Amino acid sequence: MTKVFVTRNWHPNAVKLLSKHFNVKVWDQPDIPSSEQIISSSQDCYAIFTEFDDKISSEIIESIPGLKVISNRAVGYENIDLRAAKKNNIKIGNTPGVLVESCADFTMGLMLDLARNITFSNRNVIDGKWVSFDQTPYLGTDVYQKHLAIIGLGQIATSVARRAVNGFNMEVSYWSRKRKPEIESELNLRYVNDINELVQNCDYLSIHCALTEDTYRIIDKEQFDLMKDVKLINTSRGPTINQNELLNAINNGNINSAALDVTDPEPPDYKSEIVGHPKILITPHLGSGSQETFNKMAQMAAENIINVFHNKNMISEVLID
Ligand code: DGY
C-alpha cells in the first residue's frame, strides 16, 4: 500500500482520513524529527505531511525516491526548498483560508493586551505586587478610535482591518505590495505607498506580510527611528523585523511595547533580553492555534495529499514559478 509520513502525532482525525487511502506512518517521538529522521522515516513514501518548522531541504527531497507530495499544514511554506521540489516534480500543498479568522482574533487579542497591559499586570499579580487598589503602574491606552497601521493586506490582515474598523471604530491605514482598492473602499482604509510614512503616523502597527527576500527586516532601524510611541504586533514571521533594533527602539521610547507571536530565531533563547523584557509580550506562534482551526488545517493538509493521489487538484497548491 502507498505510504505517507506524518511528522507529528497531533492529528488523529487527519491520520484516520489518510489511512483510508494510505499506509500512514506517524512520528511519535517527543522531539521533532531531524532531517535524517525525516529521510529514514519517509523512505518509500508517496507524501509527507509537514509542519511549518520542518526544514524540507533539497537533501531531504532528493533522498526520498518516489516522493510526490509535500503537504505543509501551514499557509507559509518558506521551510520547503521550492526549487528542489520543482526539479523533482513534487507538488506542494498548503492550508490558507481556514486559519484567517483565528489569526485575526489572535492579533486583536495581542493588540488589546498591549493596549491595557493585561499580561504585564498579570505578571505583577503573580509576583505578589497587588497590595492595594492602584491602577497607576498599568494605565494603558484605548484601542477604540485609535490609528492602526497594517503591513501586508492579505486575507488575515483584511480580517484584522474588518475587526478594527467595525468593532473598534479604528482608523486603518495599510501598505501592501499590491494595492487593494475594493477592500479599501469596503472598509474605508487609507493606502500609504511608503512604509516610512505609514509607521510614523500610527498608534498600533501590525505586521502581516509573508516572509520573502523583499520583506526580510521590512521593519529595521530606519523605520523604528521614525516611530513615536507605537505598539507593535507581529504575527507574520520573526525575520520581518530586526529584533535587536526593536529592543533599542523600546529602550529609547520609539516603540511603546511589542507583542511577538513569531521571533527570530524561533523559539528564542529563553534567557535573552527579548524574552524577559517587561515591554515585550511573546507567545509561542499561536496565531492559528484554536482547536477548530488546528483541526481544519490538518484536514486540509490531508485532503491535499488524497486529491493528488486521485489525480484531482489540491485544495491549495503552492505554484512554483
Ligand atoms: C502558518 O500557517 O504559516 C502558521 O504560521 C503556522 O501555523
mmCIF file of C-alpha atoms and ligand atoms in Angstrom:
data_model
loop_
_atom_site.group_PDB
_atom_site.id
_atom_site.type_symbol
_atom_site.label_atom_id
_atom_site.label_comp_id
_atom_site.label_asym_id
_atom_site.label_seq_id
_atom_site.Cartn_x
_atom_site.Cartn_y
_atom_site.Cartn_z
ATOM 1 C CA MET A 1 0.000 0.000 0.000
ATOM 2 C CA THR A 2 1.179 3.545 -0.776
ATOM 3 C CA LYS A 3 2.845 5.194 2.188
ATOM 4 C CA VAL A 4 2.565 8.613 3.814
ATOM 5 C CA PHE A 5 4.711 10.008 6.634
ATOM 6 C CA VAL A 6 3.212 12.489 9.117
ATOM 7 C CA THR A 7 5.877 14.426 11.048
ATOM 8 C CA ARG A 8 3.891 14.914 14.315
ATOM 9 C CA ASN A 9 1.416 12.813 16.280
ATOM 10 C CA TRP A 10 -1.043 15.692 16.757
ATOM 11 C CA HIS A 11 -3.621 14.914 14.118
ATOM 12 C CA PRO A 12 -5.624 11.731 14.797
ATOM 13 C CA ASN A 13 -8.518 12.781 12.551
ATOM 14 C CA ALA A 14 -6.279 13.626 9.612
ATOM 15 C CA VAL A 15 -4.421 10.341 10.099
ATOM 16 C CA LYS A 16 -7.758 8.496 10.134
ATOM 17 C CA LEU A 17 -8.676 10.151 6.863
ATOM 18 C CA LEU A 18 -5.309 9.417 5.274
ATOM 19 C CA SER A 19 -5.464 5.812 6.488
ATOM 20 C CA LYS A 20 -8.450 5.153 4.191
ATOM 21 C CA HIS A 21 -6.083 5.572 1.258
ATOM 22 C CA PHE A 22 -2.570 5.013 2.534
ATOM 23 C CA ASN A 23 -0.366 3.186 4.927
ATOM 24 C CA VAL A 24 0.353 6.035 7.360
ATOM 25 C CA LYS A 25 3.442 6.277 9.480
ATOM 26 C CA VAL A 26 3.331 8.898 12.256
ATOM 27 C CA TRP A 27 6.357 10.360 14.039
ATOM 28 C CA ASP A 28 5.678 9.674 17.710
ATOM 29 C CA GLN A 29 8.793 10.915 19.499
ATOM 30 C CA PRO A 30 8.671 13.992 21.745
ATOM 31 C CA ASP A 31 11.371 15.878 19.806
ATOM 32 C CA ILE A 32 10.625 16.992 16.270
ATOM 33 C CA PRO A 33 12.260 14.775 13.638
ATOM 34 C CA SER A 34 15.694 15.790 12.368
ATOM 35 C CA SER A 35 16.442 15.796 8.641
ATOM 36 C CA GLU A 36 17.997 12.334 8.932
ATOM 37 C CA GLN A 37 14.935 11.067 10.772
ATOM 38 C CA ILE A 38 12.586 12.530 8.171
ATOM 39 C CA ILE A 39 14.630 10.852 5.442
ATOM 40 C CA SER A 40 14.722 7.477 7.138
ATOM 41 C CA SER A 41 11.044 7.577 8.139
ATOM 42 C CA SER A 42 9.905 8.644 4.671
ATOM 43 C CA GLN A 43 11.706 6.080 2.542
ATOM 44 C CA ASP A 44 9.189 4.654 0.032
ATOM 45 C CA CYS A 45 6.693 7.393 0.903
ATOM 46 C CA TYR A 46 4.483 8.994 -1.689
ATOM 47 C CA ALA A 47 3.837 12.027 0.511
ATOM 48 C CA ILE A 48 4.975 13.747 3.673
ATOM 49 C CA PHE A 49 2.669 15.778 5.872
ATOM 50 C CA THR A 50 4.774 18.527 7.444
ATOM 51 C CA GLU A 51 4.618 21.425 9.890
ATOM 52 C CA PHE A 52 5.995 24.876 9.135
ATOM 53 C CA ASP A 53 9.176 24.293 11.149
ATOM 54 C CA ASP A 54 10.167 21.051 9.397
ATOM 55 C CA LYS A 55 13.020 22.195 7.192
ATOM 56 C CA ILE A 56 12.453 20.318 3.948
ATOM 57 C CA SER A 57 15.777 20.794 2.204
ATOM 58 C CA SER A 58 16.931 19.636 -1.225
ATOM 59 C CA GLU A 59 18.835 16.884 0.577
ATOM 60 C CA ILE A 60 15.598 15.537 2.062
ATOM 61 C CA ILE A 61 13.746 15.891 -1.228
ATOM 62 C CA GLU A 62 16.446 14.097 -3.169
ATOM 63 C CA SER A 63 16.810 11.314 -0.627
ATOM 64 C CA ILE A 64 13.226 10.092 -0.840
ATOM 65 C CA PRO A 65 12.749 8.294 -4.133
ATOM 66 C CA GLY A 66 9.079 8.169 -5.078
ATOM 67 C CA LEU A 67 8.137 11.319 -3.131
ATOM 68 C CA LYS A 68 5.339 13.108 -4.986
ATOM 69 C CA VAL A 69 3.728 15.433 -2.440
ATOM 70 C CA ILE A 70 4.822 17.650 0.441
ATOM 71 C CA SER A 71 1.751 18.847 2.281
ATOM 72 C CA ASN A 72 2.534 21.627 4.726
ATOM 73 C CA ARG A 73 -0.036 22.181 7.487
ATOM 74 C CA ALA A 74 0.543 25.931 7.299
ATOM 75 C CA VAL A 75 -0.126 28.795 4.994
ATOM 76 C CA GLY A 76 3.586 29.698 4.895
ATOM 77 C CA TYR A 77 5.963 27.396 3.024
ATOM 78 C CA GLU A 78 9.355 29.059 3.364
ATOM 79 C CA ASN A 79 10.529 25.901 5.132
ATOM 80 C CA ILE A 80 10.482 23.983 1.847
ATOM 81 C CA ASP A 81 13.147 24.167 -0.860
ATOM 82 C CA LEU A 82 10.774 25.050 -3.698
ATOM 83 C CA ARG A 83 13.386 24.833 -6.422
ATOM 84 C CA ALA A 84 14.346 21.300 -5.431
ATOM 85 C CA ALA A 85 10.668 20.340 -5.260
ATOM 86 C CA LYS A 86 10.034 21.681 -8.743
ATOM 87 C CA LYS A 87 13.123 19.987 -10.159
ATOM 88 C CA ASN A 88 11.931 16.686 -8.733
ATOM 89 C CA ASN A 89 8.309 17.134 -9.847
ATOM 90 C CA ILE A 90 6.964 17.248 -6.345
ATOM 91 C CA LYS A 91 3.723 19.039 -5.609
ATOM 92 C CA ILE A 92 3.478 21.249 -2.551
ATOM 93 C CA GLY A 93 0.257 21.892 -0.657
ATOM 94 C CA ASN A 94 -0.525 24.497 1.986
ATOM 95 C CA THR A 95 -3.545 25.497 4.073
ATOM 96 C CA PRO A 96 -4.589 29.114 3.551
ATOM 97 C CA GLY A 97 -8.096 30.432 4.180
ATOM 98 C CA VAL A 98 -9.199 28.217 7.067
ATOM 99 C CA LEU A 99 -6.936 29.984 9.558
ATOM 100 C CA VAL A 100 -7.869 33.551 8.686
ATOM 101 C CA GLU A 101 -10.421 34.364 11.389
ATOM 102 C CA SER A 102 -8.499 32.630 14.178
ATOM 103 C CA CYS A 103 -5.348 34.574 13.306
ATOM 104 C CA ALA A 104 -7.298 37.826 13.153
ATOM 105 C CA ASP A 105 -8.865 37.133 16.571
ATOM 106 C CA PHE A 106 -5.444 36.457 17.995
ATOM 107 C CA THR A 107 -3.982 39.648 16.533
ATOM 108 C CA MET A 108 -6.752 41.696 18.144
ATOM 109 C CA GLY A 109 -6.094 39.844 21.410
ATOM 110 C CA LEU A 110 -2.432 40.866 21.317
ATOM 111 C CA MET A 111 -3.377 44.442 20.472
ATOM 112 C CA LEU A 112 -5.779 44.675 23.412
ATOM 113 C CA ASP A 113 -3.249 43.022 25.694
ATOM 114 C CA LEU A 114 -0.558 45.579 24.825
ATOM 115 C CA ALA A 115 -3.007 48.455 24.997
ATOM 116 C CA ARG A 116 -4.169 47.654 28.507
ATOM 117 C CA ASN A 117 -1.092 45.939 29.958
ATOM 118 C CA ILE A 118 -3.013 42.731 30.609
ATOM 119 C CA THR A 119 -0.076 40.319 30.651
ATOM 120 C CA PHE A 120 2.267 42.858 32.222
ATOM 121 C CA SER A 121 -0.111 43.479 35.134
ATOM 122 C CA ASN A 122 -0.792 39.767 35.498
ATOM 123 C CA ARG A 123 2.948 39.099 35.864
ATOM 124 C CA ASN A 124 2.971 41.542 38.756
ATOM 125 C CA VAL A 125 -0.050 39.924 40.383
ATOM 126 C CA ILE A 126 1.729 36.561 40.180
ATOM 127 C CA ASP A 127 4.787 38.183 41.757
ATOM 128 C CA GLY A 128 2.678 39.348 44.735
ATOM 129 C CA LYS A 129 2.732 43.025 43.760
ATOM 130 C CA TRP A 130 -1.027 43.662 44.051
ATOM 131 C CA VAL A 131 -1.063 45.101 47.563
ATOM 132 C CA SER A 132 -3.734 47.784 47.216
ATOM 133 C CA PHE A 133 -6.004 49.298 44.554
ATOM 134 C CA ASP A 134 -3.590 51.228 42.325
ATOM 135 C CA GLN A 135 -4.050 51.380 38.566
ATOM 136 C CA THR A 136 -1.269 53.879 38.019
ATOM 137 C CA PRO A 137 1.535 51.444 37.114
ATOM 138 C CA TYR A 138 -0.701 49.861 34.455
ATOM 139 C CA LEU A 139 -2.540 52.746 32.822
ATOM 140 C CA GLY A 140 -2.652 51.831 29.164
ATOM 141 C CA THR A 141 -4.255 53.404 26.146
ATOM 142 C CA ASP A 142 -7.520 52.823 24.351
ATOM 143 C CA VAL A 143 -7.852 50.808 21.185
ATOM 144 C CA TYR A 144 -11.222 52.328 20.319
ATOM 145 C CA GLN A 145 -10.889 55.068 17.685
ATOM 146 C CA LYS A 146 -7.087 54.832 17.560
ATOM 147 C CA HIS A 147 -4.993 54.523 14.424
ATOM 148 C CA LEU A 148 -3.903 51.088 13.254
ATOM 149 C CA ALA A 149 -1.298 50.668 10.520
ATOM 150 C CA ILE A 150 -1.063 47.332 8.739
ATOM 151 C CA ILE A 151 1.786 45.953 6.648
ATOM 152 C CA GLY A 152 0.570 43.490 4.013
ATOM 153 C CA LEU A 153 -3.122 43.246 3.156
ATOM 154 C CA GLY A 154 -3.710 39.528 2.622
ATOM 155 C CA GLN A 155 -6.711 37.649 3.970
ATOM 156 C CA ILE A 156 -5.634 37.728 7.624
ATOM 157 C CA ALA A 157 -4.792 41.423 7.567
ATOM 158 C CA THR A 158 -8.124 42.153 5.884
ATOM 159 C CA SER A 159 -9.952 40.343 8.675
ATOM 160 C CA VAL A 160 -7.940 42.281 11.247
ATOM 161 C CA ALA A 161 -8.857 45.524 9.487
ATOM 162 C CA ARG A 162 -12.526 44.485 9.458
ATOM 163 C CA ARG A 163 -12.478 43.875 13.220
ATOM 164 C CA ALA A 164 -10.594 47.123 13.823
ATOM 165 C CA VAL A 165 -12.963 49.225 11.723
ATOM 166 C CA ASN A 166 -16.288 47.586 12.532
ATOM 167 C CA GLY A 167 -15.607 46.569 16.120
ATOM 168 C CA PHE A 168 -13.315 49.273 17.398
ATOM 169 C CA ASN A 169 -14.048 52.213 15.115
ATOM 170 C CA MET A 170 -10.333 52.494 14.361
ATOM 171 C CA GLU A 171 -8.762 54.471 11.578
ATOM 172 C CA VAL A 172 -6.830 51.944 9.490
ATOM 173 C CA SER A 173 -4.006 52.613 7.039
ATOM 174 C CA TYR A 174 -2.056 49.985 5.170
ATOM 175 C CA TRP A 175 0.907 49.347 2.964
ATOM 176 C CA SER A 176 0.952 46.364 0.663
ATOM 177 C CA ARG A 177 2.937 45.292 -2.397
ATOM 178 C CA LYS A 178 -0.328 45.327 -4.315
ATOM 179 C CA ARG A 179 -2.928 47.993 -3.685
ATOM 180 C CA LYS A 180 -6.412 46.553 -2.935
ATOM 181 C CA PRO A 181 -8.970 49.185 -3.971
ATOM 182 C CA GLU A 182 -12.037 47.017 -3.296
ATOM 183 C CA ILE A 183 -11.049 46.300 0.296
ATOM 184 C CA GLU A 184 -10.026 49.923 0.716
ATOM 185 C CA SER A 185 -13.455 51.146 -0.234
ATOM 186 C CA GLU A 186 -15.331 48.412 1.662
ATOM 187 C CA LEU A 187 -13.531 49.240 4.913
ATOM 188 C CA ASN A 188 -12.548 52.817 4.270
ATOM 189 C CA LEU A 189 -8.842 52.048 4.539
ATOM 190 C CA ARG A 190 -6.137 54.516 3.618
ATOM 191 C CA TYR A 191 -3.375 53.211 1.351
ATOM 192 C CA VAL A 192 0.088 54.535 2.122
ATOM 193 C CA ASN A 193 2.651 53.972 -0.577
ATOM 194 C CA ASP A 194 5.654 54.488 1.657
ATOM 195 C CA ILE A 195 6.324 52.287 4.699
ATOM 196 C CA ASN A 196 8.284 55.058 6.384
ATOM 197 C CA GLU A 197 5.294 57.350 6.194
ATOM 198 C CA LEU A 198 2.962 54.598 7.437
ATOM 199 C CA VAL A 199 4.961 53.794 10.562
ATOM 200 C CA GLN A 200 5.364 57.358 11.779
ATOM 201 C CA ASN A 201 1.657 58.085 11.952
ATOM 202 C CA CYS A 202 0.074 55.271 13.900
ATOM 203 C CA ASP A 203 -0.686 54.106 17.423
ATOM 204 C CA TYR A 204 -0.599 50.393 16.590
ATOM 205 C CA LEU A 205 1.385 48.651 13.866
ATOM 206 C CA SER A 206 0.520 45.089 12.880
ATOM 207 C CA ILE A 207 2.683 43.068 10.514
ATOM 208 C CA HIS A 208 1.016 40.561 8.213
ATOM 209 C CA CYS A 209 3.207 40.200 5.140
ATOM 210 C CA ALA A 210 4.688 36.838 4.126
ATOM 211 C CA LEU A 211 8.428 36.456 4.645
ATOM 212 C CA THR A 212 10.262 36.877 1.345
ATOM 213 C CA GLU A 213 13.595 38.373 0.315
ATOM 214 C CA ASP A 214 11.777 41.692 -0.030
ATOM 215 C CA THR A 215 10.117 41.630 3.379
ATOM 216 C CA TYR A 216 13.133 40.392 5.365
ATOM 217 C CA ARG A 217 13.552 43.077 8.076
ATOM 218 C CA ILE A 218 10.987 45.282 6.421
ATOM 219 C CA ILE A 219 10.935 46.980 9.824
ATOM 220 C CA ASP A 220 14.519 47.918 10.622
ATOM 221 C CA LYS A 221 16.396 50.748 12.361
ATOM 222 C CA GLU A 222 15.278 53.293 9.748
ATOM 223 C CA GLN A 223 11.608 52.569 10.432
ATOM 224 C CA PHE A 224 11.967 52.235 14.223
ATOM 225 C CA ASP A 225 13.699 55.616 14.334
ATOM 226 C CA LEU A 226 10.612 57.195 12.762
ATOM 227 C CA MET A 227 8.090 55.695 15.184
ATOM 228 C CA LYS A 228 6.557 57.574 18.063
ATOM 229 C CA ASP A 229 5.324 55.504 21.000
ATOM 230 C CA VAL A 230 3.993 52.767 18.708
ATOM 231 C CA LYS A 231 2.648 49.428 19.924
ATOM 232 C CA LEU A 232 3.854 46.772 17.511
ATOM 233 C CA ILE A 233 2.254 43.389 16.871
ATOM 234 C CA ASN A 234 3.951 40.732 14.775
ATOM 235 C CA THR A 235 2.059 37.573 13.869
ATOM 236 C CA SER A 236 3.723 37.027 10.472
ATOM 237 C CA ARG A 237 7.292 35.708 10.669
ATOM 238 C CA GLY A 238 10.046 36.791 13.075
ATOM 239 C CA PRO A 239 12.602 37.935 10.467
ATOM 240 C CA THR A 240 10.234 40.611 9.098
ATOM 241 C CA ILE A 241 11.591 42.802 11.879
ATOM 242 C CA ASN A 242 15.118 43.419 13.121
ATOM 243 C CA GLN A 243 14.780 42.245 16.716
ATOM 244 C CA ASN A 244 17.915 43.951 18.033
ATOM 245 C CA GLU A 245 16.657 47.234 16.651
ATOM 246 C CA LEU A 246 13.265 46.539 18.227
ATOM 247 C CA LEU A 247 14.955 46.287 21.614
ATOM 248 C CA ASN A 248 16.802 49.572 21.014
ATOM 249 C CA ALA A 249 13.562 51.202 19.901
ATOM 250 C CA ILE A 250 11.762 50.059 23.057
ATOM 251 C CA ASN A 251 14.602 51.117 25.299
ATOM 252 C CA ASN A 252 14.748 54.581 23.706
ATOM 253 C CA GLY A 253 10.971 55.103 23.583
ATOM 254 C CA ASN A 254 10.215 54.993 19.827
ATOM 255 C CA ILE A 255 8.256 51.877 20.488
ATOM 256 C CA ASN A 256 5.972 51.682 23.488
ATOM 257 C CA SER A 257 5.749 47.898 23.573
ATOM 258 C CA ALA A 258 5.614 44.866 21.301
ATOM 259 C CA ALA A 259 3.670 41.634 21.071
ATOM 260 C CA LEU A 260 5.531 38.988 19.124
ATOM 261 C CA ASP A 261 3.844 35.727 18.211
ATOM 262 C CA VAL A 262 6.829 34.976 15.996
ATOM 263 C CA THR A 263 10.513 35.546 16.716
ATOM 264 C CA ASP A 264 13.896 35.243 15.063
ATOM 265 C CA PRO A 265 15.107 32.639 15.865
ATOM 266 C CA GLU A 266 12.109 30.636 16.901
ATOM 267 C CA PRO A 267 11.901 29.718 19.686
ATOM 268 C CA PRO A 268 14.049 32.468 21.204
ATOM 269 C CA ASP A 269 16.685 31.790 23.831
ATOM 270 C CA TYR A 270 14.590 31.990 26.995
ATOM 271 C CA LYS A 271 17.415 33.830 28.764
ATOM 272 C CA SER A 272 17.596 36.550 26.108
ATOM 273 C CA GLU A 273 16.666 40.180 26.781
ATOM 274 C CA ILE A 274 13.735 39.945 24.416
ATOM 275 C CA VAL A 275 12.063 37.199 26.455
ATOM 276 C CA GLY A 276 12.457 38.826 29.863
ATOM 277 C CA HIS A 277 11.670 42.384 28.739
ATOM 278 C CA PRO A 278 8.661 43.831 30.617
ATOM 279 C CA LYS A 279 7.506 45.694 27.488
ATOM 280 C CA ILE A 280 7.583 42.657 25.212
ATOM 281 C CA LEU A 281 4.900 40.022 25.182
ATOM 282 C CA ILE A 282 5.941 36.815 23.450
ATOM 283 C CA THR A 283 3.558 33.983 22.582
ATOM 284 C CA PRO A 284 4.719 30.679 21.061
ATOM 285 C CA HIS A 285 3.495 31.026 17.449
ATOM 286 C CA LEU A 286 -0.154 30.611 18.343
ATOM 287 C CA GLY A 287 -1.920 32.747 15.731
ATOM 288 C CA SER A 288 -3.756 29.888 14.057
ATOM 289 C CA GLY A 289 -3.914 27.825 17.238
ATOM 290 C CA SER A 290 -7.578 27.444 18.055
ATOM 291 C CA GLN A 291 -8.800 23.867 18.330
ATOM 292 C CA GLU A 292 -11.175 24.324 15.388
ATOM 293 C CA THR A 293 -8.583 25.834 13.074
ATOM 294 C CA PHE A 294 -5.876 23.381 14.086
ATOM 295 C CA ASN A 295 -8.186 20.554 13.012
ATOM 296 C CA LYS A 296 -9.323 22.270 9.808
ATOM 297 C CA MET A 297 -5.729 22.881 8.735
ATOM 298 C CA ALA A 298 -4.845 19.235 9.375
ATOM 299 C CA GLN A 299 -7.868 18.036 7.428
ATOM 300 C CA MET A 300 -6.987 20.315 4.501
ATOM 301 C CA ALA A 301 -3.363 19.116 4.517
ATOM 302 C CA ALA A 302 -4.601 15.515 4.428
ATOM 303 C CA GLU A 303 -7.072 16.257 1.624
ATOM 304 C CA ASN A 304 -4.343 17.929 -0.418
ATOM 305 C CA ILE A 305 -2.454 14.618 -0.411
ATOM 306 C CA ILE A 306 -5.525 12.496 -1.116
ATOM 307 C CA ASN A 307 -6.558 14.724 -4.019
ATOM 308 C CA VAL A 308 -3.199 14.429 -5.767
ATOM 309 C CA PHE A 309 -3.300 10.666 -5.285
ATOM 310 C CA HIS A 310 -6.680 10.592 -7.033
ATOM 311 C CA ASN A 311 -5.494 12.893 -9.846
ATOM 312 C CA LYS A 312 -7.547 15.822 -8.590
ATOM 313 C CA ASN A 313 -6.419 19.358 -7.863
ATOM 314 C CA MET A 314 -5.210 20.100 -4.372
ATOM 315 C CA ILE A 315 -7.487 22.360 -2.331
ATOM 316 C CA SER A 316 -4.481 24.646 -2.223
ATOM 317 C CA GLU A 317 -1.336 24.036 -4.205
ATOM 318 C CA VAL A 318 1.753 26.222 -3.956
ATOM 319 C CA LEU A 319 2.549 27.095 -7.536
ATOM 320 C CA ILE A 320 6.261 27.398 -8.163
ATOM 321 C CA ASP A 321 7.451 29.833 -10.890
HETATM 322 C C1 DGY B 1 1.196 29.286 9.069
HETATM 323 O O1 DGY B 1 0.143 28.715 8.766
HETATM 324 O O2 DGY B 1 2.037 29.642 8.246
HETATM 325 C C2 DGY B 1 1.417 29.482 10.533
HETATM 326 O O3 DGY B 1 2.341 30.468 10.802
HETATM 327 C C3 DGY B 1 1.814 28.177 11.198
HETATM 328 O O4 DGY B 1 0.636 27.682 11.754
#
